[in-house]
Amino acid sequence: MANLKKSKILVLPGDGIGPEIVDEAVKVLECLRENGLSIEVEHGLIGGAAYDKTNSPFPAKTIAQAEECGAILLGAVGGPQYDQVERHLRPEQGLLDIRAHLNLFANLRPALLYAELASASSLKPELVAELDLLIVRELTGGIYFGQPRAQEVEDNVRRAYNTMVYDENEIRRIAHVAFLAAQKRDRRLCSVDKANVLEVSLLWREVMEEVHQEYADVELSHMYVDNAAMQLVRAPKQFDVMVTSNLFGDILSDAAAMLTGSIGMLPSASLNQDNKGMYEPIHGSATDIAGKGIANPLATILSVAMLLRYSLNQQQAAQNIEQAVIATLQQGVRTQDIADANTKAVSTGEMGNAVIKNLQKILLV
Ligand code: IPM
Ligand code: MG
């Protein structure tokens, strides 16, 4: 791609709480830059914010910026004011388009329970203590993108359909990502499908078994998606890495997020074959709390850590951010989503500042 600049980070705040939480994450990047990390930060438009200004949720300028940068940090897209907009112009389409355009097929969604937040989980502390699982979601195929798709009227009856389709190459490449991730962890991979009903899942299973031949040190198991949903809320610690298709991963990752206390805590990475990536909190635009300064910026700040680790190969800086977040939680600093009855919640900005203070302390030693 022309003019690729690896150290340039494109920031796409998007909609709803996106701009507020991204502001805090950018402060973290600035802090690292002031301390010698060689990065450049540039802003751009996506989603509803882009649609409002350009009539497109993924405008040409953003496409060019996205092609040239080394990594992207995204806030969130969407909002009820766009509910009546045609589907191909909706904010969510901007997100799907950028994923497809950059071929970001591998979506990593870690669900990690910070010990300090055990009481915020919807499950009993003993079920989630030390929970550390990784969902690897296929992100550019499956029913999200399958053709044909349409809503139409036939004989005065409205009907609509989508197509769940994967070819073996798409399955194979996500399988490799998942097996490699498992090799770096507890070496257990659970592939989630619906092979008792769907042809596409039968192929998914076959290819997972084939790729497994190359990773003898990883234990592979298969689970139907309905059972996986149940197991996630029954005994989530049985999982190390889960790999699944686009739609199943969308659903399971929301469930997994809640186990960790708040969906406001979870970062994600969406990577292409060369580890170019887009990084975003897994929560949405939360328009109901937008503009109030109460959103939790930690998922976005932790997304910056993933960005530094996977796309810029800055392991130490990534670790420093994660340590700063842990230190902040240990100090008892809580936004409202993770606060309990006895804790006074801080604002989005106060949480960001607390993390930066801890980061500065870490950088000094
Ligand atoms: C996610 C979101 C998106 C998805 C939406 C906003 C299109 O729910 O990243 O999980 O479905 O992939
Ligand atoms: Mg989702």
PDB file of C-alpha atoms in Angstrom, residues 94-298:
ATOM      1  CA  GLY A  94     -18.789   2.010   8.242  1.00  0.00           C
ATOM      2  CA  LEU A  95     -17.330  -0.364  10.811  1.00  0.00           C
ATOM      3  CA  LEU A  96     -18.029  -3.445   8.680  1.00  0.00           C
ATOM      4  CA  ASP A  97     -16.572  -1.677   5.626  1.00  0.00           C
ATOM      5  CA  ILE A  98     -13.312  -0.744   7.316  1.00  0.00           C
ATOM      6  CA  ARG A  99     -12.925  -4.294   8.655  1.00  0.00           C
ATOM      7  CA  ALA A 100     -13.497  -5.687   5.154  1.00  0.00           C
ATOM      8  CA  HIS A 101     -11.413  -3.052   3.378  1.00  0.00           C
ATOM      9  CA  LEU A 102      -8.353  -3.731   5.517  1.00  0.00           C
ATOM     10  CA  ASN A 103      -9.009  -7.478   5.585  1.00  0.00           C
ATOM     11  CA  LEU A 104      -9.098  -7.531   9.386  1.00  0.00           C
ATOM     12  CA  PHE A 105     -10.258 -11.129   9.563  1.00  0.00           C
ATOM     13  CA  ALA A 106      -8.903 -12.032  12.994  1.00  0.00           C
ATOM     14  CA  ASN A 107     -10.660 -10.513  15.959  1.00  0.00           C
ATOM     15  CA  LEU A 108      -9.087 -11.165  19.355  1.00  0.00           C
ATOM     16  CA  ARG A 109     -11.319 -10.535  22.335  1.00  0.00           C
ATOM     17  CA  PRO A 110      -9.666 -11.380  25.629  1.00  0.00           C
ATOM     18  CA  ALA A 111     -11.879 -11.630  28.698  1.00  0.00           C
ATOM     19  CA  LEU A 112      -9.729 -11.138  31.742  1.00  0.00           C
ATOM     20  CA  LEU A 113     -11.059 -10.721  35.240  1.00  0.00           C
ATOM     21  CA  TYR A 114      -9.092  -8.254  37.327  1.00  0.00           C
ATOM     22  CA  ALA A 115      -9.065  -9.559  40.884  1.00  0.00           C
ATOM     23  CA  GLU A 116     -10.220  -6.153  42.161  1.00  0.00           C
ATOM     24  CA  LEU A 117     -13.423  -6.454  40.127  1.00  0.00           C
ATOM     25  CA  ALA A 118     -14.514  -9.956  41.105  1.00  0.00           C
ATOM     26  CA  SER A 119     -17.498  -8.567  42.987  1.00  0.00           C
ATOM     27  CA  ALA A 120     -18.664  -6.634  39.918  1.00  0.00           C
ATOM     28  CA  SER A 121     -19.130  -9.842  37.917  1.00  0.00           C
ATOM     29  CA  SER A 122     -22.649 -11.143  37.442  1.00  0.00           C
ATOM     30  CA  LEU A 123     -21.372 -14.585  38.470  1.00  0.00           C
ATOM     31  CA  LYS A 124     -20.243 -15.768  41.896  1.00  0.00           C
ATOM     32  CA  PRO A 125     -16.625 -14.767  42.617  1.00  0.00           C
ATOM     33  CA  GLU A 126     -15.448 -18.397  42.807  1.00  0.00           C
ATOM     34  CA  LEU A 127     -16.747 -19.073  39.279  1.00  0.00           C
ATOM     35  CA  VAL A 128     -14.815 -16.179  37.753  1.00  0.00           C
ATOM     36  CA  ALA A 129     -11.750 -15.752  39.993  1.00  0.00           C
ATOM     37  CA  GLU A 130      -8.695 -15.593  37.721  1.00  0.00           C
ATOM     38  CA  LEU A 131     -10.803 -15.952  34.604  1.00  0.00           C
ATOM     39  CA  ASP A 132      -8.586 -15.482  31.551  1.00  0.00           C
ATOM     40  CA  LEU A 133     -10.052 -16.520  28.242  1.00  0.00           C
ATOM     41  CA  LEU A 134      -9.551 -15.410  24.686  1.00  0.00           C
ATOM     42  CA  ILE A 135     -12.235 -15.430  22.028  1.00  0.00           C
ATOM     43  CA  VAL A 136     -10.900 -15.513  18.478  1.00  0.00           C
ATOM     44  CA  ARG A 137     -13.723 -14.364  16.231  1.00  0.00           C
ATOM     45  CA  GLU A 138     -13.666 -14.554  12.430  1.00  0.00           C
ATOM     46  CA  LEU A 139     -14.483 -10.994  11.397  1.00  0.00           C
ATOM     47  CA  THR A 140     -14.751 -10.567   7.635  1.00  0.00           C
ATOM     48  CA  GLY A 141     -16.863 -13.523   6.545  1.00  0.00           C
ATOM     49  CA  GLY A 142     -19.841 -15.616   7.534  1.00  0.00           C
ATOM     50  CA  ILE A 143     -23.384 -14.355   7.651  1.00  0.00           C
ATOM     51  CA  TYR A 144     -22.249 -10.747   8.145  1.00  0.00           C
ATOM     52  CA  PHE A 145     -20.950 -10.579   4.571  1.00  0.00           C
ATOM     53  CA  GLY A 146     -22.445 -13.619   2.792  1.00  0.00           C
ATOM     54  CA  GLN A 147     -24.264 -13.208  -0.517  1.00  0.00           C
ATOM     55  CA  PRO A 148     -27.058 -13.316  -1.462  1.00  0.00           C
ATOM     56  CA  ARG A 149     -28.749 -11.116   1.084  1.00  0.00           C
ATOM     57  CA  ALA A 150     -31.877  -9.054   0.666  1.00  0.00           C
ATOM     58  CA  GLN A 151     -35.241  -8.032   1.887  1.00  0.00           C
ATOM     59  CA  GLU A 152     -37.910  -8.274  -0.795  1.00  0.00           C
ATOM     60  CA  VAL A 153     -41.593  -8.623  -1.466  1.00  0.00           C
ATOM     61  CA  GLU A 154     -42.964 -11.617  -3.326  1.00  0.00           C
ATOM     62  CA  ASP A 155     -46.710 -12.058  -3.930  1.00  0.00           C
ATOM     63  CA  ASN A 156     -47.320  -9.343  -1.390  1.00  0.00           C
ATOM     64  CA  VAL A 157     -45.370 -11.201   1.265  1.00  0.00           C
ATOM     65  CA  ARG A 158     -42.220  -9.613   2.674  1.00  0.00           C
ATOM     66  CA  ARG A 159     -39.272 -11.936   3.046  1.00  0.00           C
ATOM     67  CA  ALA A 160     -35.641 -11.447   3.934  1.00  0.00           C
ATOM     68  CA  TYR A 161     -32.582 -13.663   3.905  1.00  0.00           C
ATOM     69  CA  ASN A 162     -28.875 -13.752   4.627  1.00  0.00           C
ATOM     70  CA  THR A 163     -26.279 -16.343   3.757  1.00  0.00           C
ATOM     71  CA  MET A 164     -23.873 -17.964   6.167  1.00  0.00           C
ATOM     72  CA  VAL A 165     -20.934 -18.966   4.025  1.00  0.00           C
ATOM     73  CA  TYR A 166     -17.260 -19.786   4.605  1.00  0.00           C
ATOM     74  CA  ASP A 167     -14.719 -21.250   2.242  1.00  0.00           C
ATOM     75  CA  GLU A 168     -11.974 -23.461   3.572  1.00  0.00           C
ATOM     76  CA  ASN A 169      -9.313 -20.761   3.168  1.00  0.00           C
ATOM     77  CA  GLU A 170     -11.196 -18.365   5.410  1.00  0.00           C
ATOM     78  CA  ILE A 171     -11.581 -21.063   8.036  1.00  0.00           C
ATOM     79  CA  ARG A 172      -7.966 -22.160   7.738  1.00  0.00           C
ATOM     80  CA  ARG A 173      -6.486 -18.705   8.287  1.00  0.00           C
ATOM     81  CA  ILE A 174      -8.548 -18.010  11.405  1.00  0.00           C
ATOM     82  CA  ALA A 175      -7.695 -21.515  12.650  1.00  0.00           C
ATOM     83  CA  HIS A 176      -3.984 -20.719  12.396  1.00  0.00           C
ATOM     84  CA  VAL A 177      -4.449 -17.491  14.360  1.00  0.00           C
ATOM     85  CA  ALA A 178      -6.326 -19.381  17.075  1.00  0.00           C
ATOM     86  CA  PHE A 179      -3.862 -22.271  17.324  1.00  0.00           C
ATOM     87  CA  LEU A 180      -0.917 -19.848  17.474  1.00  0.00           C
ATOM     88  CA  ALA A 181      -2.666 -17.884  20.230  1.00  0.00           C
ATOM     89  CA  ALA A 182      -3.351 -21.095  22.150  1.00  0.00           C
ATOM     90  CA  GLN A 183       0.317 -22.080  21.865  1.00  0.00           C
ATOM     91  CA  LYS A 184       1.237 -18.905  23.728  1.00  0.00           C
ATOM     92  CA  ARG A 185      -1.312 -19.625  26.469  1.00  0.00           C
ATOM     93  CA  ASP A 186      -2.620 -22.806  28.070  1.00  0.00           C
ATOM     94  CA  ARG A 187      -2.628 -24.754  24.759  1.00  0.00           C
ATOM     95  CA  ARG A 188      -6.334 -25.545  24.788  1.00  0.00           C
ATOM     96  CA  LEU A 189      -8.520 -24.505  21.882  1.00  0.00           C
ATOM     97  CA  CYS A 190     -12.290 -24.937  21.786  1.00  0.00           C
ATOM     98  CA  SER A 191     -13.870 -24.466  18.365  1.00  0.00           C
ATOM     99  CA  VAL A 192     -17.505 -23.380  18.562  1.00  0.00           C
ATOM    100  CA  ASP A 193     -19.965 -24.225  15.797  1.00  0.00           C
ATOM    101  CA  LYS A 194     -23.440 -25.576  15.081  1.00  0.00           C
ATOM    102  CA  ALA A 195     -22.346 -28.707  13.247  1.00  0.00           C
ATOM    103  CA  ASN A 196     -25.467 -30.607  14.305  1.00  0.00           C
ATOM    104  CA  VAL A 197     -27.509 -28.342  12.008  1.00  0.00           C
ATOM    105  CA  LEU A 198     -25.378 -26.321   9.596  1.00  0.00           C
ATOM    106  CA  GLU A 199     -23.294 -27.472   6.603  1.00  0.00           C
ATOM    107  CA  VAL A 200     -21.046 -24.467   7.031  1.00  0.00           C
ATOM    108  CA  SER A 201     -20.240 -25.688  10.550  1.00  0.00           C
ATOM    109  CA  LEU A 202     -19.400 -29.181   9.288  1.00  0.00           C
ATOM    110  CA  LEU A 203     -16.791 -27.675   6.991  1.00  0.00           C
ATOM    111  CA  TRP A 204     -15.605 -25.429   9.846  1.00  0.00           C
ATOM    112  CA  ARG A 205     -15.054 -28.525  12.011  1.00  0.00           C
ATOM    113  CA  GLU A 206     -13.296 -30.462   9.241  1.00  0.00           C
ATOM    114  CA  VAL A 207     -10.848 -27.648   8.551  1.00  0.00           C
ATOM    115  CA  MET A 208     -10.185 -27.109  12.276  1.00  0.00           C
ATOM    116  CA  GLU A 209      -9.251 -30.814  12.510  1.00  0.00           C
ATOM    117  CA  GLU A 210      -6.977 -30.533   9.466  1.00  0.00           C
ATOM    118  CA  VAL A 211      -5.136 -27.482  10.787  1.00  0.00           C
ATOM    119  CA  HIS A 212      -4.830 -29.182  14.177  1.00  0.00           C
ATOM    120  CA  GLN A 213      -2.386 -31.645  12.533  1.00  0.00           C
ATOM    121  CA  GLU A 214       0.146 -28.807  12.472  1.00  0.00           C
ATOM    122  CA  TYR A 215      -0.321 -27.993  16.158  1.00  0.00           C
ATOM    123  CA  ALA A 216       0.034 -31.291  17.979  1.00  0.00           C
ATOM    124  CA  ASP A 217       0.893 -29.479  21.215  1.00  0.00           C
ATOM    125  CA  VAL A 218      -2.532 -27.814  21.358  1.00  0.00           C
ATOM    126  CA  GLU A 219      -5.573 -29.742  22.566  1.00  0.00           C
ATOM    127  CA  LEU A 220      -8.561 -29.153  20.252  1.00  0.00           C
ATOM    128  CA  SER A 221     -12.174 -29.639  21.296  1.00  0.00           C
ATOM    129  CA  HIS A 222     -15.475 -28.777  19.601  1.00  0.00           C
ATOM    130  CA  MET A 223     -18.627 -27.400  21.144  1.00  0.00           C
ATOM    131  CA  TYR A 224     -22.037 -26.447  19.781  1.00  0.00           C
ATOM    132  CA  VAL A 225     -22.715 -22.762  20.169  1.00  0.00           C
ATOM    133  CA  ASP A 226     -25.823 -23.176  22.340  1.00  0.00           C
ATOM    134  CA  ASN A 227     -23.845 -25.317  24.760  1.00  0.00           C
ATOM    135  CA  ALA A 228     -20.929 -22.851  24.630  1.00  0.00           C
ATOM    136  CA  ALA A 229     -23.263 -20.032  25.652  1.00  0.00           C
ATOM    137  CA  MET A 230     -24.430 -22.131  28.584  1.00  0.00           C
ATOM    138  CA  GLN A 231     -20.915 -23.211  29.590  1.00  0.00           C
ATOM    139  CA  LEU A 232     -19.730 -19.587  29.525  1.00  0.00           C
ATOM    140  CA  VAL A 233     -22.182 -18.649  32.238  1.00  0.00           C
ATOM    141  CA  ARG A 234     -21.957 -21.995  34.064  1.00  0.00           C
ATOM    142  CA  ALA A 235     -18.215 -22.648  34.260  1.00  0.00           C
ATOM    143  CA  PRO A 236     -16.267 -20.117  32.194  1.00  0.00           C
ATOM    144  CA  LYS A 237     -12.866 -21.114  33.564  1.00  0.00           C
ATOM    145  CA  GLN A 238     -12.958 -24.352  31.551  1.00  0.00           C
ATOM    146  CA  PHE A 239     -11.990 -22.290  28.482  1.00  0.00           C
ATOM    147  CA  ASP A 240      -8.579 -21.086  27.377  1.00  0.00           C
ATOM    148  CA  VAL A 241      -9.005 -20.031  23.725  1.00  0.00           C
ATOM    149  CA  MET A 242     -12.296 -20.231  21.833  1.00  0.00           C
ATOM    150  CA  VAL A 243     -12.436 -19.852  18.052  1.00  0.00           C
ATOM    151  CA  THR A 244     -15.661 -19.218  16.221  1.00  0.00           C
ATOM    152  CA  SER A 245     -17.423 -17.601  13.290  1.00  0.00           C
ATOM    153  CA  ASN A 246     -18.402 -13.963  12.954  1.00  0.00           C
ATOM    154  CA  LEU A 247     -21.965 -14.101  14.298  1.00  0.00           C
ATOM    155  CA  PHE A 248     -21.342 -16.664  17.049  1.00  0.00           C
ATOM    156  CA  GLY A 249     -18.290 -14.682  18.169  1.00  0.00           C
ATOM    157  CA  ASP A 250     -20.271 -11.463  18.289  1.00  0.00           C
ATOM    158  CA  ILE A 251     -22.769 -13.036  20.657  1.00  0.00           C
ATOM    159  CA  LEU A 252     -20.392 -15.073  22.819  1.00  0.00           C
ATOM    160  CA  SER A 253     -17.990 -12.173  23.321  1.00  0.00           C
ATOM    161  CA  ASP A 254     -20.709  -9.985  24.814  1.00  0.00           C
ATOM    162  CA  ALA A 255     -21.571 -12.772  27.248  1.00  0.00           C
ATOM    163  CA  ALA A 256     -17.904 -13.299  28.124  1.00  0.00           C
ATOM    164  CA  ALA A 257     -17.455  -9.576  28.669  1.00  0.00           C
ATOM    165  CA  MET A 258     -20.109  -9.452  31.328  1.00  0.00           C
ATOM    166  CA  LEU A 259     -18.333 -12.181  33.313  1.00  0.00           C
ATOM    167  CA  THR A 260     -15.495  -9.757  33.889  1.00  0.00           C
ATOM    168  CA  GLY A 261     -17.622  -7.246  35.719  1.00  0.00           C
ATOM    169  CA  SER A 262     -18.313  -4.751  32.976  1.00  0.00           C
ATOM    170  CA  ILE A 263     -18.365  -4.643  29.230  1.00  0.00           C
ATOM    171  CA  GLY A 264     -16.537  -1.352  29.793  1.00  0.00           C
ATOM    172  CA  MET A 265     -13.335  -3.248  30.614  1.00  0.00           C
ATOM    173  CA  LEU A 266     -12.687  -5.281  27.478  1.00  0.00           C
ATOM    174  CA  PRO A 267     -10.393  -4.281  24.620  1.00  0.00           C
ATOM    175  CA  SER A 268     -10.127  -6.009  21.256  1.00  0.00           C
ATOM    176  CA  ALA A 269      -7.809  -6.284  18.296  1.00  0.00           C
ATOM    177  CA  SER A 270      -8.798  -6.916  14.692  1.00  0.00           C
ATOM    178  CA  LEU A 271      -5.820  -7.991  12.621  1.00  0.00           C
ATOM    179  CA  ASN A 272      -4.969  -8.737   9.034  1.00  0.00           C
ATOM    180  CA  GLN A 273      -2.346 -11.171   7.762  1.00  0.00           C
ATOM    181  CA  ASP A 274       0.471  -8.665   8.428  1.00  0.00           C
ATOM    182  CA  ASN A 275      -0.665  -7.675  11.928  1.00  0.00           C
ATOM    183  CA  LYS A 276      -1.951  -4.343  10.755  1.00  0.00           C
ATOM    184  CA  GLY A 277      -4.778  -3.808  13.126  1.00  0.00           C
ATOM    185  CA  MET A 278      -7.715  -1.872  14.357  1.00  0.00           C
ATOM    186  CA  TYR A 279      -8.216  -1.693  18.103  1.00  0.00           C
ATOM    187  CA  GLU A 280     -11.476  -0.934  19.840  1.00  0.00           C
ATOM    188  CA  PRO A 281     -13.339  -1.505  23.065  1.00  0.00           C
ATOM    189  CA  ILE A 282     -15.854  -4.300  22.544  1.00  0.00           C
ATOM    190  CA  HIS A 283     -18.712  -2.223  23.949  1.00  0.00           C
ATOM    191  CA  GLY A 284     -20.814  -0.027  21.696  1.00  0.00           C
ATOM    192  CA  SER A 285     -21.597   3.668  21.520  1.00  0.00           C
ATOM    193  CA  ALA A 286     -23.828   3.634  24.644  1.00  0.00           C
ATOM    194  CA  THR A 287     -25.714   6.722  23.515  1.00  0.00           C
ATOM    195  CA  ASP A 288     -27.812   6.650  26.692  1.00  0.00           C
ATOM    196  CA  ILE A 289     -24.800   7.798  28.712  1.00  0.00           C
ATOM    197  CA  ALA A 290     -22.990   9.774  25.989  1.00  0.00           C
ATOM    198  CA  GLY A 291     -21.912  13.295  26.902  1.00  0.00           C
ATOM    199  CA  LYS A 292     -22.325  12.707  30.622  1.00  0.00           C
ATOM    200  CA  GLY A 293     -18.665  12.013  31.304  1.00  0.00           C
ATOM    201  CA  ILE A 294     -19.415   8.784  33.148  1.00  0.00           C
ATOM    202  CA  ALA A 295     -18.325   6.154  30.610  1.00  0.00           C
ATOM    203  CA  ASN A 296     -15.495   3.814  31.524  1.00  0.00           C
ATOM    204  CA  PRO A 297     -12.439   4.554  29.337  1.00  0.00           C
ATOM    205  CA  LEU A 298     -10.472   1.478  30.463  1.00  0.00           C
TER     206      LEU A 298
END
